[in-house]
PDB file of N, CA and C in Angstrom:
ATOM      1  N   MET A  39       4.087 116.478  45.085  1.00 69.00           N
ATOM      2  CA  MET A  39       5.148 117.483  45.603  1.00 69.00           C
ATOM      3  C   MET A  39       6.057 116.527  46.414  1.00 69.00           C
ATOM      4  N   LEU A  40       5.605 115.409  47.279  1.00 78.00           N
ATOM      5  CA  LEU A  40       6.442 114.843  48.079  1.00 78.00           C
ATOM      6  C   LEU A  40       7.680 113.858  46.916  1.00 78.00           C
ATOM      7  N   GLU A  41       6.776 113.369  45.918  1.00 82.00           N
ATOM      8  CA  GLU A  41       7.880 112.603  44.928  1.00 82.00           C
ATOM      9  C   GLU A  41       8.928 113.565  44.384  1.00 82.00           C
ATOM     10  N   ILE A  42       8.496 114.869  43.982  1.00 82.00           N
ATOM     11  CA  ILE A  42       9.748 115.874  43.300  1.00 82.00           C
ATOM     12  C   ILE A  42      10.685 116.046  44.470  1.00 82.00           C
ATOM     13  N   GLY A  43      10.366 116.324  45.805  1.00 86.00           N
ATOM     14  CA  GLY A  43      11.083 116.567  47.067  1.00 86.00           C
ATOM     15  C   GLY A  43      12.138 115.375  46.973  1.00 86.00           C
ATOM     16  N   ILE A  44      11.775 113.922  47.125  1.00 86.00           N
ATOM     17  CA  ILE A  44      12.609 112.796  47.294  1.00 86.00           C
ATOM     18  C   ILE A  44      13.476 112.431  45.843  1.00 86.00           C
ATOM     19  N   GLY A  45      12.949 113.181  44.987  1.00 89.00           N
ATOM     20  CA  GLY A  45      13.582 112.868  43.536  1.00 89.00           C
ATOM     21  C   GLY A  45      14.781 113.841  43.558  1.00 89.00           C
ATOM     22  N   TRP A  46      14.540 115.073  44.151  1.00 88.00           N
ATOM     23  CA  TRP A  46      15.690 116.028  44.273  1.00 88.00           C
ATOM     24  C   TRP A  46      16.646 115.678  45.369  1.00 88.00           C
ATOM     25  N   ALA A  47      16.253 114.862  46.466  1.00 90.00           N
ATOM     26  CA  ALA A  47      17.128 114.674  47.582  1.00 90.00           C
ATOM     27  C   ALA A  47      17.921 113.534  46.807  1.00 90.00           C
ATOM     28  N   ILE A  48      17.574 112.705  46.181  1.00 90.00           N
ATOM     29  CA  ILE A  48      18.300 111.570  45.482  1.00 90.00           C
ATOM     30  C   ILE A  48      19.301 112.084  44.624  1.00 90.00           C
ATOM     31  N   ALA A  49      18.849 113.165  43.548  1.00 91.00           N
ATOM     32  CA  ALA A  49      19.804 113.697  42.862  1.00 91.00           C
ATOM     33  C   ALA A  49      20.873 114.326  43.411  1.00 91.00           C
ATOM     34  N   ARG A  50      20.447 115.010  44.566  1.00 91.00           N
ATOM     35  CA  ARG A  50      21.519 115.751  45.349  1.00 91.00           C
ATOM     36  C   ARG A  50      22.597 114.841  45.827  1.00 91.00           C
ATOM     37  N   ALA A  51      22.069 113.579  46.279  1.00 91.00           N
ATOM     38  CA  ALA A  51      22.760 112.567  47.133  1.00 91.00           C
ATOM     39  C   ALA A  51      23.963 112.140  45.819  1.00 91.00           C
ATOM     40  N   ILE A  52      23.606 111.949  44.578  1.00 90.00           N
ATOM     41  CA  ILE A  52      24.105 111.221  43.541  1.00 90.00           C
ATOM     42  C   ILE A  52      25.232 112.243  43.242  1.00 90.00           C
ATOM     43  N   ALA A  53      24.958 113.559  43.194  1.00 90.00           N
ATOM     44  CA  ALA A  53      25.790 114.434  42.638  1.00 90.00           C
ATOM     45  C   ALA A  53      27.048 114.252  43.763  1.00 90.00           C
ATOM     46  N   HIS A  54      26.512 114.620  45.006  1.00 90.00           N
ATOM     47  CA  HIS A  54      27.358 114.474  46.242  1.00 90.00           C
ATOM     48  C   HIS A  54      28.459 113.360  46.171  1.00 90.00           C
ATOM     49  N   LEU A  55      28.055 112.047  45.903  1.00 91.00           N
ATOM     50  CA  LEU A  55      28.904 111.064  45.625  1.00 91.00           C
ATOM     51  C   LEU A  55      29.700 111.133  44.568  1.00 91.00           C
ATOM     52  N   GLU A  56      29.104 111.720  43.386  1.00 92.00           N
ATOM     53  CA  GLU A  56      30.364 111.833  42.089  1.00 92.00           C
ATOM     54  C   GLU A  56      31.197 112.924  42.622  1.00 92.00           C
ATOM     55  N   THR A  57      30.820 113.843  43.319  1.00 92.00           N
ATOM     56  CA  THR A  57      32.051 114.663  44.023  1.00 92.00           C
ATOM     57  C   THR A  57      33.178 114.391  44.757  1.00 92.00           C
ATOM     58  N   ILE A  58      32.572 113.313  45.624  1.00 91.00           N
ATOM     59  CA  ILE A  58      33.431 112.722  46.409  1.00 91.00           C
ATOM     60  C   ILE A  58      34.346 111.483  45.707  1.00 91.00           C
ATOM     61  N   ALA A  59      33.741 110.959  44.686  1.00 93.00           N
ATOM     62  CA  ALA A  59      34.506 110.022  43.830  1.00 93.00           C
ATOM     63  C   ALA A  59      35.608 110.973  42.743  1.00 93.00           C
ATOM     64  N   THR A  60      35.329 111.784  42.616  1.00 93.00           N
ATOM     65  CA  THR A  60      36.158 112.494  41.892  1.00 93.00           C
ATOM     66  C   THR A  60      37.280 113.166  42.684  1.00 93.00           C
ATOM     67  N   LEU A  61      37.076 113.640  43.697  1.00 92.00           N
ATOM     68  CA  LEU A  61      38.268 114.060  44.668  1.00 92.00           C
ATOM     69  C   LEU A  61      38.902 112.679  45.227  1.00 92.00           C
ATOM     70  N   SER A  62      38.088 111.705  45.427  1.00 94.00           N
ATOM     71  CA  SER A  62      38.943 110.505  45.645  1.00 94.00           C
ATOM     72  C   SER A  62      39.825 110.103  44.652  1.00 94.00           C
ATOM     73  N   LEU A  63      39.687 110.086  43.321  1.00 94.00           N
ATOM     74  CA  LEU A  63      40.398 109.630  42.280  1.00 94.00           C
ATOM     75  C   LEU A  63      41.629 110.840  42.291  1.00 94.00           C
ATOM     76  N   THR A  64      41.385 111.968  42.063  1.00 95.00           N
ATOM     77  CA  THR A  64      42.232 113.088  42.082  1.00 95.00           C
ATOM     78  C   THR A  64      43.300 112.638  43.174  1.00 95.00           C
ATOM     79  N   ALA A  65      43.032 112.486  44.422  1.00 95.00           N
ATOM     80  CA  ALA A  65      43.678 111.993  45.549  1.00 95.00           C
ATOM     81  C   ALA A  65      44.695 110.846  45.034  1.00 95.00           C
ATOM     82  N   LEU A  66      43.995 109.934  44.389  1.00 94.00           N
ATOM     83  CA  LEU A  66      44.679 108.649  44.426  1.00 94.00           C
ATOM     84  C   LEU A  66      45.746 109.024  43.360  1.00 94.00           C
ATOM     85  N   ILE A  67      45.413 109.933  42.180  1.00 95.00           N
ATOM     86  CA  ILE A  67      46.225 109.971  41.022  1.00 95.00           C
ATOM     87  C   ILE A  67      47.586 110.803  41.760  1.00 95.00           C
ATOM     88  N   ALA A  68      47.216 111.928  42.540  1.00 95.00           N
ATOM     89  CA  ALA A  68      48.315 112.757  42.756  1.00 95.00           C
ATOM     90  C   ALA A  68      49.252 111.375  43.922  1.00 95.00           C
ATOM     91  N   PHE A  69      48.786 110.888  44.719  1.00 94.00           N
ATOM     92  CA  PHE A  69      49.778 110.270  45.588  1.00 94.00           C
ATOM     93  C   PHE A  69      50.565 109.137  44.677  1.00 94.00           C
ATOM     94  N   THR A  70      49.684 108.498  43.875  1.00 95.00           N
ATOM     95  CA  THR A  70      50.559 107.433  42.862  1.00 95.00           C
ATOM     96  C   THR A  70      51.605 108.397  42.152  1.00 95.00           C
ATOM     97  N   ILE A  71      51.275 109.598  41.615  1.00 94.00           N
ATOM     98  CA  ILE A  71      52.654 110.439  40.899  1.00 94.00           C
ATOM     99  C   ILE A  71      53.588 110.657  42.110  1.00 94.00           C
ATOM    100  N   GLY A  72      53.121 110.924  43.086  1.00 92.00           N
ATOM    101  CA  GLY A  72      54.278 111.633  44.232  1.00 92.00           C
ATOM    102  C   GLY A  72      54.932 110.467  44.737  1.00 92.00           C
ATOM    103  N   ALA A  73      54.343 109.110  44.720  1.00 92.00           N
ATOM    104  CA  ALA A  73      54.861 107.876  45.102  1.00 92.00           C
ATOM    105  C   ALA A  73      55.933 107.590  44.163  1.00 92.00           C
ATOM    106  N   ALA A  74      56.035 107.542  43.229  1.00 91.00           N
ATOM    107  CA  ALA A  74      56.694 107.296  41.841  1.00 91.00           C
ATOM    108  C   ALA A  74      57.756 108.168  41.635  1.00 91.00           C
ATOM    109  N   TYR A  75      57.781 109.783  41.827  1.00 90.00           N
ATOM    110  CA  TYR A  75      58.447 110.560  41.991  1.00 90.00           C
ATOM    111  C   TYR A  75      59.670 110.315  43.125  1.00 90.00           C
ATOM    112  N   GLN A  76      59.023 110.106  44.619  1.00 90.00           N
ATOM    113  CA  GLN A  76      59.901 109.808  45.478  1.00 90.00           C
ATOM    114  C   GLN A  76      60.774 108.716  45.047  1.00 90.00           C
ATOM    115  N   TYR A  77      60.238 107.433  44.662  1.00 87.00           N
ATOM    116  CA  TYR A  77      61.010 106.336  43.886  1.00 87.00           C
ATOM    117  C   TYR A  77      61.895 106.695  43.353  1.00 87.00           C
ATOM    118  N   CYS A  78      61.868 107.597  42.514  1.00 87.00           N
ATOM    119  CA  CYS A  78      62.828 108.028  41.507  1.00 87.00           C
ATOM    120  C   CYS A  78      63.958 108.570  42.391  1.00 87.00           C
ATOM    121  N   GLU A  79      63.465 109.517  43.026  1.00 88.00           N
ATOM    122  CA  GLU A  79      64.668 110.581  43.699  1.00 88.00           C
ATOM    123  C   GLU A  79      65.372 109.425  44.507  1.00 88.00           C
ATOM    124  N   ASP A  80      64.745 108.913  45.186  1.00 87.00           N
ATOM    125  CA  ASP A  80      65.329 107.635  46.192  1.00 87.00           C
ATOM    126  C   ASP A  80      66.216 106.858  45.548  1.00 87.00           C
ATOM    127  N   ASP A  81      65.975 106.422  44.298  1.00 85.00           N
ATOM    128  CA  ASP A  81      66.921 105.713  43.083  1.00 85.00           C
ATOM    129  C   ASP A  81      67.975 106.597  42.715  1.00 85.00           C
ATOM    130  N   LYS A  82      67.658 107.746  42.712  1.00 86.00           N
ATOM    131  CA  LYS A  82      68.831 108.693  42.211  1.00 86.00           C
ATOM    132  C   LYS A  82      69.943 109.099  43.401  1.00 86.00           C
ATOM    133  N   LYS A  83      69.537 108.829  44.493  1.00 86.00           N
ATOM    134  CA  LYS A  83      70.356 109.096  45.852  1.00 86.00           C
ATOM    135  C   LYS A  83      71.248 107.759  45.923  1.00 86.00           C
ATOM    136  N   ALA A  84      70.741 106.592  45.578  1.00 84.00           N
ATOM    137  CA  ALA A  84      71.205 105.121  46.040  1.00 84.00           C
ATOM    138  C   ALA A  84      72.056 105.064  45.038  1.00 84.00           C
ATOM    139  N   ALA A  85      72.254 105.468  43.718  1.00 85.00           N
ATOM    140  CA  ALA A  85      72.633 105.609  42.464  1.00 85.00           C
ATOM    141  C   ALA A  85      74.258 106.551  42.671  1.00 85.00           C
ATOM    142  N   LYS A  86      73.925 107.442  43.355  1.00 85.00           N
ATOM    143  CA  LYS A  86      75.148 108.415  43.836  1.00 85.00           C
ATOM    144  C   LYS A  86      75.850 107.706  45.017  1.00 85.00           C
ATOM    145  N   ARG A  87      75.316 107.162  45.771  1.00 81.00           N
ATOM    146  CA  ARG A  87      76.144 106.647  46.728  1.00 81.00           C
ATOM    147  C   ARG A  87      76.929 105.349  46.368  1.00 81.00           C
ATOM    148  N   GLY A  88      75.967 104.641  45.537  1.00 76.00           N
ATOM    149  CA  GLY A  88      76.843 103.329  44.858  1.00 76.00           C
ATOM    150  C   GLY A  88      78.126 104.161  43.904  1.00 76.00           C
ATOM    151  N   ASN A  89      77.952 104.964  43.313  1.00 64.00           N
ATOM    152  CA  ASN A  89      79.033 105.531  42.701  1.00 64.00           C
ATOM    153  C   ASN A  89      80.210 106.190  43.425  1.00 64.00           C
ATOM    154  N   ALA A  90      79.909 106.814  44.337  1.00 53.00           N
ATOM    155  CA  ALA A  90      80.912 107.627  45.104  1.00 53.00           C
ATOM    156  C   ALA A  90      81.778 106.457  46.025  1.00 53.00           C
TER     157      ALA A  90
END
């Protein structure tokens, strides 16, 4: 019975780590997209200033 309990605890810990990894990856992708978008916006503003 103890082995089943330990196996279940390990399985739960692994599932928890997968969730954290998924959330971290999602946050990283969102951050990258946000940074790229901000860079493009700044670039457009700089171009407008250059043309004005």
